């Protein structure tokens, strides 16, 4: 009898152990299942947040945090002021594919960050509803380029246009590039912010101020020697530079600055 009782006790203990294992395994399964569900939910939340943030930053580029040391993707106060003052429908045509701009695939030899052009153009657009940005791929839209054959609109140029006039910015207007001392590459400096703002201002002016340069008296200074940089500087300040031969013509209308660049023969 005692042996039977002992066997029953041992059997009972074995039965309790099996039940405990089952409960432990069930709890382990529940915890593992809950962890899996939480992981799935977390991943879903991250995906949704990425989609929402991406949509918002596309609509509102200023939400993109500028992590560049020189704040290359941030508008200056002056550029923002110019953008807010635009009263005419103005379009910034970025010549080239959108991917080319977004992925810095333009003028890669010079190491230029052409994504900055798109970023700042879109921030100007956000600042004023009258400003629009449009990418024009020469490969898929040659008809657009054919309207401006004299301007040679190639990838990397920017056409800023209103009904009044237009201004074309080239790579040299947007970036300053010099070969480094070792001759192995190029050092570049961004002028995108100022160039876009200046073009916006120019195409929205009611009248463009004129700088007239007198010619016809064997001037020592001319556009071919010494005055080229001066003309570029004045054009960058949104002046129209015109040359006038005082022997045959009159001072142009709208002239605000008249330059007499060292004549070597007397005026009559």
C-alpha positions as MATLAB code, in Angstrom:
seq = 'XXXXXXXXXXXXXXXXXXXXXXXXXXXXXXXXXXXXXXXXXXXXXXXXXXXXXXXXXXXXXXXXXXXXXXXXXXXXXXXXXXXXXXXXXXXXXXXXXXXXXXXXXXXXXXXXXXXXXXXXXXXXXXXXXXXXXXXXXXXXXXXXXXXXXXXXXXXXXXXXXXXXXXXXXXXXXXXXXXXXXXXXXXXXXXXXXXXXXXXXXXXXXXXXXXXXXXXXXXXXXXXXXXXXXXXXXXXXXXXXXXXXXXXXXXXXXXXXXXXXXXXXXXXX';
ca = [
       0.000    0.000    0.000;
       2.794    2.402    0.927;
       4.544    1.683   -2.375;
       1.343    2.397   -4.277;
       0.860    5.660   -2.319;
       4.453    6.676   -3.045;
       3.970    5.912   -6.733;
       0.770    7.946   -6.758;
       2.591   10.873   -5.074;
       5.421   10.656   -7.600;
       2.928   10.434  -10.429;
       1.087   13.433   -9.044;
       4.312   15.448   -8.857;
       5.127   14.547  -12.444;
       1.654   15.619  -13.516;
       2.040   19.002  -11.780;
       5.390   19.574  -13.447;
       3.911   18.990  -16.927;
       1.088   21.434  -16.228;
       3.568   24.081  -15.046;
       5.605   23.731  -18.203;
       2.499   24.179  -20.306;
       1.598   27.360  -18.445;
       5.164   28.643  -18.789;
       5.193   27.901  -22.516;
       1.827   29.617  -22.946;
       3.043   32.723  -21.115;
       6.223   32.712  -23.196;
       4.148   32.438  -26.376;
       1.897   35.290  -25.264;
       4.870   37.515  -24.465;
       6.524   36.662  -27.795;
       3.284   37.301  -29.677;
       2.782   40.647  -27.925;
       6.355   41.688  -28.733;
       5.812   40.810  -32.392;
       2.564   42.789  -32.489;
       4.245   45.808  -30.842;
       7.116   45.620  -33.348;
       4.674   45.520  -36.263;
       2.700   48.451  -34.836;
       5.903   50.447  -34.252;
       7.132   49.837  -37.810;
       3.710   50.819  -39.178;
       3.794   54.069  -37.177;
       7.303   54.892  -38.457;
       6.243   54.234  -42.066;
       3.141   56.419  -41.710;
       5.166   59.199  -40.070;
       7.726   59.068  -42.889;
       4.972   59.334  -45.482;
       3.309   62.248  -43.674;
       6.581   64.116  -43.080;
       7.658   63.547  -46.692;
       4.337   64.903  -47.953;
       4.559   67.934  -45.672;
       8.158   68.749  -46.573;
       7.274   68.512  -50.271;
       4.458   70.989  -49.672;
       6.375   73.130  -47.178;
      10.128   72.986  -47.952;
      10.950   75.163  -44.926;
      10.170   72.144  -42.744;
      13.378   70.543  -44.026;
      16.060   71.082  -41.407;
      19.156   72.714  -42.900;
      22.084   70.690  -41.566;
      24.742   72.306  -43.779;
      27.438   74.238  -41.924;
      26.986   77.328  -44.135;
      23.159   77.099  -44.106;
      23.205   76.656  -47.883;
      19.590   75.507  -47.956;
      18.221   78.459  -45.989;
      16.963   81.698  -47.528;
      18.613   84.904  -46.377;
      16.404   87.604  -44.867;
      16.982   89.748  -47.965;
      15.915   86.987  -50.368;
      12.829   86.277  -48.263;
      11.919   89.957  -48.306;
      12.255   90.082  -52.105;
      10.081   86.982  -52.488;
       7.332   88.351  -50.253;
       7.306   91.575  -52.281;
       6.647   89.855  -55.638;
       3.318   91.055  -57.065;
       3.400   89.509  -60.548;
       2.984   85.868  -61.522;
       6.577   84.661  -61.691;
       7.913   81.288  -62.773;
      11.331   79.854  -62.055;
      12.106   77.323  -64.786;
      14.887   74.979  -63.661;
      16.380   73.550  -66.833;
      17.144   69.855  -66.375;
      15.496   66.788  -64.923;
      14.172   66.937  -61.368;
      16.375   63.973  -60.405;
      19.375   65.815  -61.782;
      18.773   68.637  -59.330;
      17.671   66.537  -56.363;
      20.594   64.108  -56.627;
      23.327   66.632  -57.492;
      23.874   65.121  -60.933;
      24.560   68.474  -62.652;
      28.152   69.704  -63.150;
      29.438   66.837  -61.034;
      32.985   67.514  -62.292;
      32.989   70.710  -60.243;
      31.397   69.099  -57.187;
      28.495   71.553  -57.155;
      25.484   70.949  -54.904;
      22.789   71.680  -57.468;
      20.134   70.400  -55.082;
      20.524   73.773  -53.383;
      19.064   75.481  -56.462;
      15.896   73.388  -56.238;
      15.663   73.725  -52.451;
      15.943   77.517  -52.412;
      13.679   77.947  -55.447;
      10.972   75.958  -53.689;
      11.381   77.978  -50.505;
      10.856   81.142  -52.552;
       7.720   79.500  -53.948;
       6.519   78.719  -50.438;
       7.077   82.336  -49.360;
       4.739   83.732  -52.032;
       1.934   82.001  -53.933;
       2.693   84.136  -57.003;
       6.028   82.346  -57.422;
       6.028   78.960  -59.158;
       8.839   76.465  -59.741;
       8.898   74.180  -62.755;
      11.493   71.642  -63.896;
      12.048   71.549  -67.667;
      13.862   68.463  -68.940;
      15.494   69.280  -72.310;
      15.132   65.641  -73.378;
      11.367   65.497  -72.852;
      10.417   69.130  -73.499;
      12.517   70.472  -76.404;
       9.579   72.639  -77.500;
      10.046   74.892  -74.476;
      13.736   75.398  -75.217;
      12.987   76.246  -78.842;
      11.182   79.390  -77.645;
      14.495   80.747  -76.319;
      17.043   79.690  -78.912;
      19.138   82.824  -78.373;
      19.583   81.938  -74.692;
      20.979   78.405  -75.249;
      18.993   76.939  -72.373;
      21.030   73.946  -71.288;
      20.833   71.799  -68.166;
      21.764   73.792  -65.075;
      20.462   77.158  -66.247;
      17.499   78.872  -64.583;
      14.976   81.003  -66.468;
      13.075   83.469  -64.256;
      10.113   84.974  -66.072;
       7.132   87.312  -65.750;
       4.969   88.904  -68.425;
       7.279   91.931  -68.299;
      10.605   90.258  -69.015;
      12.811   87.303  -68.211;
      16.284   86.703  -66.837;
      18.512   83.679  -67.484;
      20.943   82.541  -64.790;
      23.899   80.388  -65.818;
      26.064   78.183  -63.629;
      28.546   81.060  -63.237;
      25.748   83.256  -61.868;
      24.769   80.594  -59.330;
      28.233   79.396  -58.277;
      31.729   80.847  -58.198;
      34.274   78.228  -59.273;
      38.057   78.366  -59.180;
      40.620   75.639  -59.665;
      42.354   74.718  -56.434;
      46.047   75.403  -55.816;
      46.999   71.799  -56.463;
      45.246   71.842  -59.810;
      43.448   68.617  -58.977;
      39.920   69.960  -58.584;
      37.759   73.003  -58.030;
      36.749   75.144  -55.093;
      33.228   76.464  -55.333;
      31.253   79.133  -53.536;
      27.470   79.313  -53.662;
      25.728   82.474  -54.882;
      22.355   80.785  -55.434;
      20.434   82.726  -52.794;
      21.453   86.160  -54.071;
      21.215   85.227  -57.767;
      17.643   83.921  -57.494;
      16.526   86.908  -55.400;
      18.140   89.399  -57.786;
      16.479   87.757  -60.809;
      13.100   87.796  -59.048;
      13.469   91.494  -58.357;
      14.570   92.323  -61.906;
      11.712   90.586  -63.712;
       9.181   92.302  -61.438;
      10.470   95.870  -61.856;
       8.163   98.299  -63.652;
      11.187   99.960  -65.258;
      14.773   98.753  -65.338;
      17.299  101.525  -64.483;
      19.929  102.171  -67.150;
      23.671  102.725  -66.891;
      24.885  104.446  -70.076;
      28.544  104.209  -71.097;
      29.710  106.890  -73.513;
      31.705  105.863  -76.570;
      32.875  107.528  -79.802;
      35.864  109.474  -78.460;
      38.536  106.788  -78.352;
      37.887  106.003  -74.704;
      40.720  104.384  -72.781;
      38.230  102.220  -70.921;
      35.787  100.025  -72.809;
      33.831   96.798  -72.453;
      36.672   94.959  -74.175;
      39.295   96.241  -71.721;
      38.708   96.917  -68.051;
      34.960   97.554  -68.067;
      33.764   93.957  -68.354;
      33.776   93.397  -64.588;
      32.071   96.755  -64.029;
      29.273   95.853  -66.432;
      28.777   92.466  -64.779;
      28.603   94.123  -61.372;
      26.000   96.651  -62.498;
      23.916   93.959  -64.220;
      24.040   91.919  -61.018;
      22.531   94.971  -59.293;
      19.675   94.904  -61.841;
      20.853   97.780  -64.018;
      20.640   97.584  -67.786;
      24.005   98.544  -69.260;
      23.943  100.325  -72.618;
      26.677  101.888  -74.685;
      25.926  105.142  -76.502;
      27.996  106.804  -79.204;
      27.775  110.527  -78.500;
      28.735  111.231  -82.115;
      25.536  109.657  -83.409;
      23.156  108.996  -80.511;
      21.528  110.455  -77.418;
      21.574  109.424  -73.804;
      19.137  106.483  -73.440;
      15.835  107.104  -71.723;
      15.781  105.955  -68.109;
      19.514  106.520  -67.610;
      20.380  106.859  -63.930;
      24.147  106.636  -64.306;
      26.157  108.100  -67.185;
      29.771  106.973  -67.386;
      32.325  108.816  -69.494;
      35.226  106.346  -69.487;
      38.326  108.509  -70.092;
      37.978  109.836  -73.667;
      41.238  110.641  -75.466;
      39.704  113.068  -77.988;
      37.792  116.223  -77.153;
      34.031  116.515  -77.193;
      32.691  119.098  -79.594;
];
